[in-house]
XYZ file of N, CA, C and O in Angstrom:
320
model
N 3.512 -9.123 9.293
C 4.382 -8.329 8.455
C 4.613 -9.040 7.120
O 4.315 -8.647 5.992
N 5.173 -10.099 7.476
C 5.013 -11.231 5.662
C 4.059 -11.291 4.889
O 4.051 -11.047 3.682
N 2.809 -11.778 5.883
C 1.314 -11.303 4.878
C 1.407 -10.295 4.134
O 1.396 -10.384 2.907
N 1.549 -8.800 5.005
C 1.295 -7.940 3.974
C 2.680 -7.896 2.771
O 2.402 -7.261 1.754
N 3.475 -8.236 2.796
C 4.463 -7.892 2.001
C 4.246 -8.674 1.131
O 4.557 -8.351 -0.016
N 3.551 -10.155 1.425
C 3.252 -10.623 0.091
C 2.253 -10.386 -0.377
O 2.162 -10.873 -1.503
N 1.001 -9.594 0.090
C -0.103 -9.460 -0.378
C 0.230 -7.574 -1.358
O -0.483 -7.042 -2.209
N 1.380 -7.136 -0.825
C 1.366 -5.832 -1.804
C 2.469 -6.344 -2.958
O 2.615 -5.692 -3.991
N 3.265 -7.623 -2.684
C 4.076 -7.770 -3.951
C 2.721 -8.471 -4.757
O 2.507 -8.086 -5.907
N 1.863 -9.442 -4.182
C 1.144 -10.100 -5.344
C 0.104 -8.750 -5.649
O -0.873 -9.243 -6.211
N -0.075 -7.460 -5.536
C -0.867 -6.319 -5.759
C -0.244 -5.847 -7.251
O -0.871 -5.490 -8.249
N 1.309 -5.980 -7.042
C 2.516 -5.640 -8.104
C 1.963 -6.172 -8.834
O 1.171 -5.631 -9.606
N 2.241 -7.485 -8.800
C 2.044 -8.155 -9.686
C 0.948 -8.528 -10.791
O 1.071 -9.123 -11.862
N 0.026 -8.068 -10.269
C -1.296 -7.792 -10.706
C -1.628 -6.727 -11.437
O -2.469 -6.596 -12.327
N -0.384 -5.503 -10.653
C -0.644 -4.329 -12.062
C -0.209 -4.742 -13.298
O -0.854 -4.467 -14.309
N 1.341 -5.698 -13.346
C 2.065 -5.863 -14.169
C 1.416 -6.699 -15.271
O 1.387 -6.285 -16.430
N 0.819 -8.046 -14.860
C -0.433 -8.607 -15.423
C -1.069 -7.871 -16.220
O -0.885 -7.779 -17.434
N -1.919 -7.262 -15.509
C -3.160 -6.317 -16.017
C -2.427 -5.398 -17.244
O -3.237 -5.251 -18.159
N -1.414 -4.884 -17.465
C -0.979 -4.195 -18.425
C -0.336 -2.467 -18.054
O -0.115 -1.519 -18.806
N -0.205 -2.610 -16.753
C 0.480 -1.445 -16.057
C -0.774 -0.347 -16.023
O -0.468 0.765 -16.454
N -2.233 -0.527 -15.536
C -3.839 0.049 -16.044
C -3.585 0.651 -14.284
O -3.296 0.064 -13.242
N -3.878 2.170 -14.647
C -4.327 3.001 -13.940
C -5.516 2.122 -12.550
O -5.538 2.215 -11.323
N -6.237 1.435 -13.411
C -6.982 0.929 -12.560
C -6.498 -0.056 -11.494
O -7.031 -0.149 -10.388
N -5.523 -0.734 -11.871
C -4.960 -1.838 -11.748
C -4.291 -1.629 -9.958
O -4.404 -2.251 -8.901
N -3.424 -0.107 -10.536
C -2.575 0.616 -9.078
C -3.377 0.665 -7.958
O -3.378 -0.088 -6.983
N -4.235 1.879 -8.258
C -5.353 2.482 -7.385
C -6.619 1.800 -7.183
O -7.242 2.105 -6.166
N -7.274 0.648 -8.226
C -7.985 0.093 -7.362
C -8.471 -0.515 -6.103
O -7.741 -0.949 -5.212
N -9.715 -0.510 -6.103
C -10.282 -1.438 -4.486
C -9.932 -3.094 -4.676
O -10.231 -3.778 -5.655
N -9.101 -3.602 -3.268
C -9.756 -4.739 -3.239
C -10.028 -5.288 -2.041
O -9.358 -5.053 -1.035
N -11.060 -6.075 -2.077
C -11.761 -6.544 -0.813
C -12.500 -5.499 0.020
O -12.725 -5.476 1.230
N -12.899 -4.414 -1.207
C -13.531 -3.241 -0.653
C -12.636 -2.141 0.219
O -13.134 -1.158 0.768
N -11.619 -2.391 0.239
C -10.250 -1.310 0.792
C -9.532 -0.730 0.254
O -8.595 -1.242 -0.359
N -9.830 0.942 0.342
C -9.243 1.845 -0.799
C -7.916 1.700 -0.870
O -7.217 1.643 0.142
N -7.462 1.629 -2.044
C -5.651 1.874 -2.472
C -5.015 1.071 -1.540
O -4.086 1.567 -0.902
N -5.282 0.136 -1.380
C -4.430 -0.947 -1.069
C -2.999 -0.822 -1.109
O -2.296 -0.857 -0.099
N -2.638 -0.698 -2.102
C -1.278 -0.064 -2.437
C -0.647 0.770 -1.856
O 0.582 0.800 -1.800
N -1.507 1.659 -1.281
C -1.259 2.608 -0.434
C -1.054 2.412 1.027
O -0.225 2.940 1.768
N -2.190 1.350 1.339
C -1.863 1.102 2.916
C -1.264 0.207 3.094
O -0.715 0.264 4.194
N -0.974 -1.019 2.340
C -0.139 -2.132 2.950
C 1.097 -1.707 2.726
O 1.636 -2.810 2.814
N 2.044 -0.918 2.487
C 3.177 -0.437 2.725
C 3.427 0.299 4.183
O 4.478 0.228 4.821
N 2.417 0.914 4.516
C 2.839 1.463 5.967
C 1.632 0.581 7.089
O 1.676 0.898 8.277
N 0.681 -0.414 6.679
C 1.244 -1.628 7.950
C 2.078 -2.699 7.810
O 2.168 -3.593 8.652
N 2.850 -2.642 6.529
C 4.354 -3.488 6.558
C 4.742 -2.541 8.107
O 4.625 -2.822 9.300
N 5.304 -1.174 7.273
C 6.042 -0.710 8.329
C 5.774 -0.676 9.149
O 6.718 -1.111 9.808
N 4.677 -0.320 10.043
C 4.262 -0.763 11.101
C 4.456 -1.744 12.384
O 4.717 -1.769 13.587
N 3.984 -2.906 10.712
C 4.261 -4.041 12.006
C 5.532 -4.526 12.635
O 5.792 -5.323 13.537
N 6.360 -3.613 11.684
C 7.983 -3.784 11.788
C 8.484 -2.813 12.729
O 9.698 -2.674 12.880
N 7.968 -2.396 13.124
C 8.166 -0.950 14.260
C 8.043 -1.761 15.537
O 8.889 -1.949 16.411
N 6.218 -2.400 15.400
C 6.186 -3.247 16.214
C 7.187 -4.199 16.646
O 7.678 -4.351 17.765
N 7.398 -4.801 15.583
C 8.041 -6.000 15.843
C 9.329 -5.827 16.588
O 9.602 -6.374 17.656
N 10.266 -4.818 15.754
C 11.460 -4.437 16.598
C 11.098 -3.424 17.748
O 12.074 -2.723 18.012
N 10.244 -3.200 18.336
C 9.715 -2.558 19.356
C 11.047 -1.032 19.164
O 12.042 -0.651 19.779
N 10.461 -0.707 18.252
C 11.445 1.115 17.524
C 10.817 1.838 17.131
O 10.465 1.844 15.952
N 10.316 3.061 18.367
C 9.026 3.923 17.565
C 9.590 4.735 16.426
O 8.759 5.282 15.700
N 11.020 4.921 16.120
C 11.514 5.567 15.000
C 10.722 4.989 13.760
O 10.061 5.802 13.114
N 10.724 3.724 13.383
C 10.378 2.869 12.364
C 8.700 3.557 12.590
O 8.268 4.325 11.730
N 7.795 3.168 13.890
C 6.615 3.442 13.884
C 6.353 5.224 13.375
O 5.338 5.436 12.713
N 6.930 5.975 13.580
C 6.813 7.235 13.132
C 6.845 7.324 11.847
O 5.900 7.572 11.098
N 8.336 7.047 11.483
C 8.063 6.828 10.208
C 6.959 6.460 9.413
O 6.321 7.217 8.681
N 6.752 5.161 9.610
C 5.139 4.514 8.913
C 4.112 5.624 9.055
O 3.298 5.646 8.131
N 3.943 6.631 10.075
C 2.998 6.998 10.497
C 2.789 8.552 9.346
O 1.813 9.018 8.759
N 4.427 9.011 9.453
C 4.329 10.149 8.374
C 4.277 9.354 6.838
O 3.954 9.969 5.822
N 4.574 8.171 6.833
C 4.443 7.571 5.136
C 2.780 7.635 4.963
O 2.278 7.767 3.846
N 1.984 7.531 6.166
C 0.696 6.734 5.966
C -0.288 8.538 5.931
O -1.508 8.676 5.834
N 0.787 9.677 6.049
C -0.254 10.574 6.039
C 0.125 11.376 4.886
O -0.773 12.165 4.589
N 0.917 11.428 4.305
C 1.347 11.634 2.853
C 0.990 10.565 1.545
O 0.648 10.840 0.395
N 1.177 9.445 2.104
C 0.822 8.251 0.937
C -0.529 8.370 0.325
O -0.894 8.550 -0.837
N -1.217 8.202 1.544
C -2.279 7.487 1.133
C -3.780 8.602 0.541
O -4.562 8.379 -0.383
N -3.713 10.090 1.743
C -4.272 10.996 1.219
C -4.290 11.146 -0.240
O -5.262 10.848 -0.933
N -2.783 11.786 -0.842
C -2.340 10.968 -2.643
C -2.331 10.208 -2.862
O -1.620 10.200 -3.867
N -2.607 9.375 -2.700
C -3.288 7.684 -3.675
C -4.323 7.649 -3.865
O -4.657 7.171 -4.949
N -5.480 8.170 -2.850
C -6.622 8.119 -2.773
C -7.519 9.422 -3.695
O -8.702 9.273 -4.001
N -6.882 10.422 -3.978
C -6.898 11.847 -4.907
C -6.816 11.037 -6.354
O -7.761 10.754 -7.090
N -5.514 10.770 -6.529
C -5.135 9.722 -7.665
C -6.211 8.844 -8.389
O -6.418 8.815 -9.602
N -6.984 7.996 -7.221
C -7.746 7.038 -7.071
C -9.263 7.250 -7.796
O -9.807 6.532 -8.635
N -9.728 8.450 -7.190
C -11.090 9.039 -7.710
C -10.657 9.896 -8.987
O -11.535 10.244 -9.777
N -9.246 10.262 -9.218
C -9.113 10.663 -10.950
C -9.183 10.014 -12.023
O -9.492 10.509 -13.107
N -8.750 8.203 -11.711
C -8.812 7.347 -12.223
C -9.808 6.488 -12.637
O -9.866 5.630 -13.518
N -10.682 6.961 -11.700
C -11.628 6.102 -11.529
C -12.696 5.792 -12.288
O -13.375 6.814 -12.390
N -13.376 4.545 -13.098
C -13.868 4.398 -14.473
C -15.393 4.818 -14.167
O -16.222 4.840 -15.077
């Protein structure tokens, strides 16, 4: 759960760097679409897990089917 939370704040941070670039949000990295998109709901996830609360896991589950479908739309509009 920490991994990812620091791997989507250092994602932030990288847009902010970069100059707030379309590309920056929605890009690939490590070959995994919108990143941005999915490490927010296996944060939540693993936090569902962790407190063993399928409320939390549901949740993640409706974030991860709204999020990411639109990020990934977003993603190929952006795309250079």
């Amino acid at each position: 759960m920490s991994a990812g939370l620091i791997a989507y704040y250092t994602l932030w941070a990288r847009y902010l760097v970069q100059g707030r670039r379309s590309v920056a949000l929605y890009g690939r990295v490590w070959k995994v679409p919108v990143p941005m998109a999915i490490l927010p709901v296996v944060v939540f996830l693993a936090t569902g897990a962790w407190l063993e609360n399928p409320w939390i896991s549901a949740s993640a589950l409706v974030l991860a089917a709204g999020h990411i479908p639109a990020s990934l739309i977003l993603a190929r509009a952006v795309a250079p």
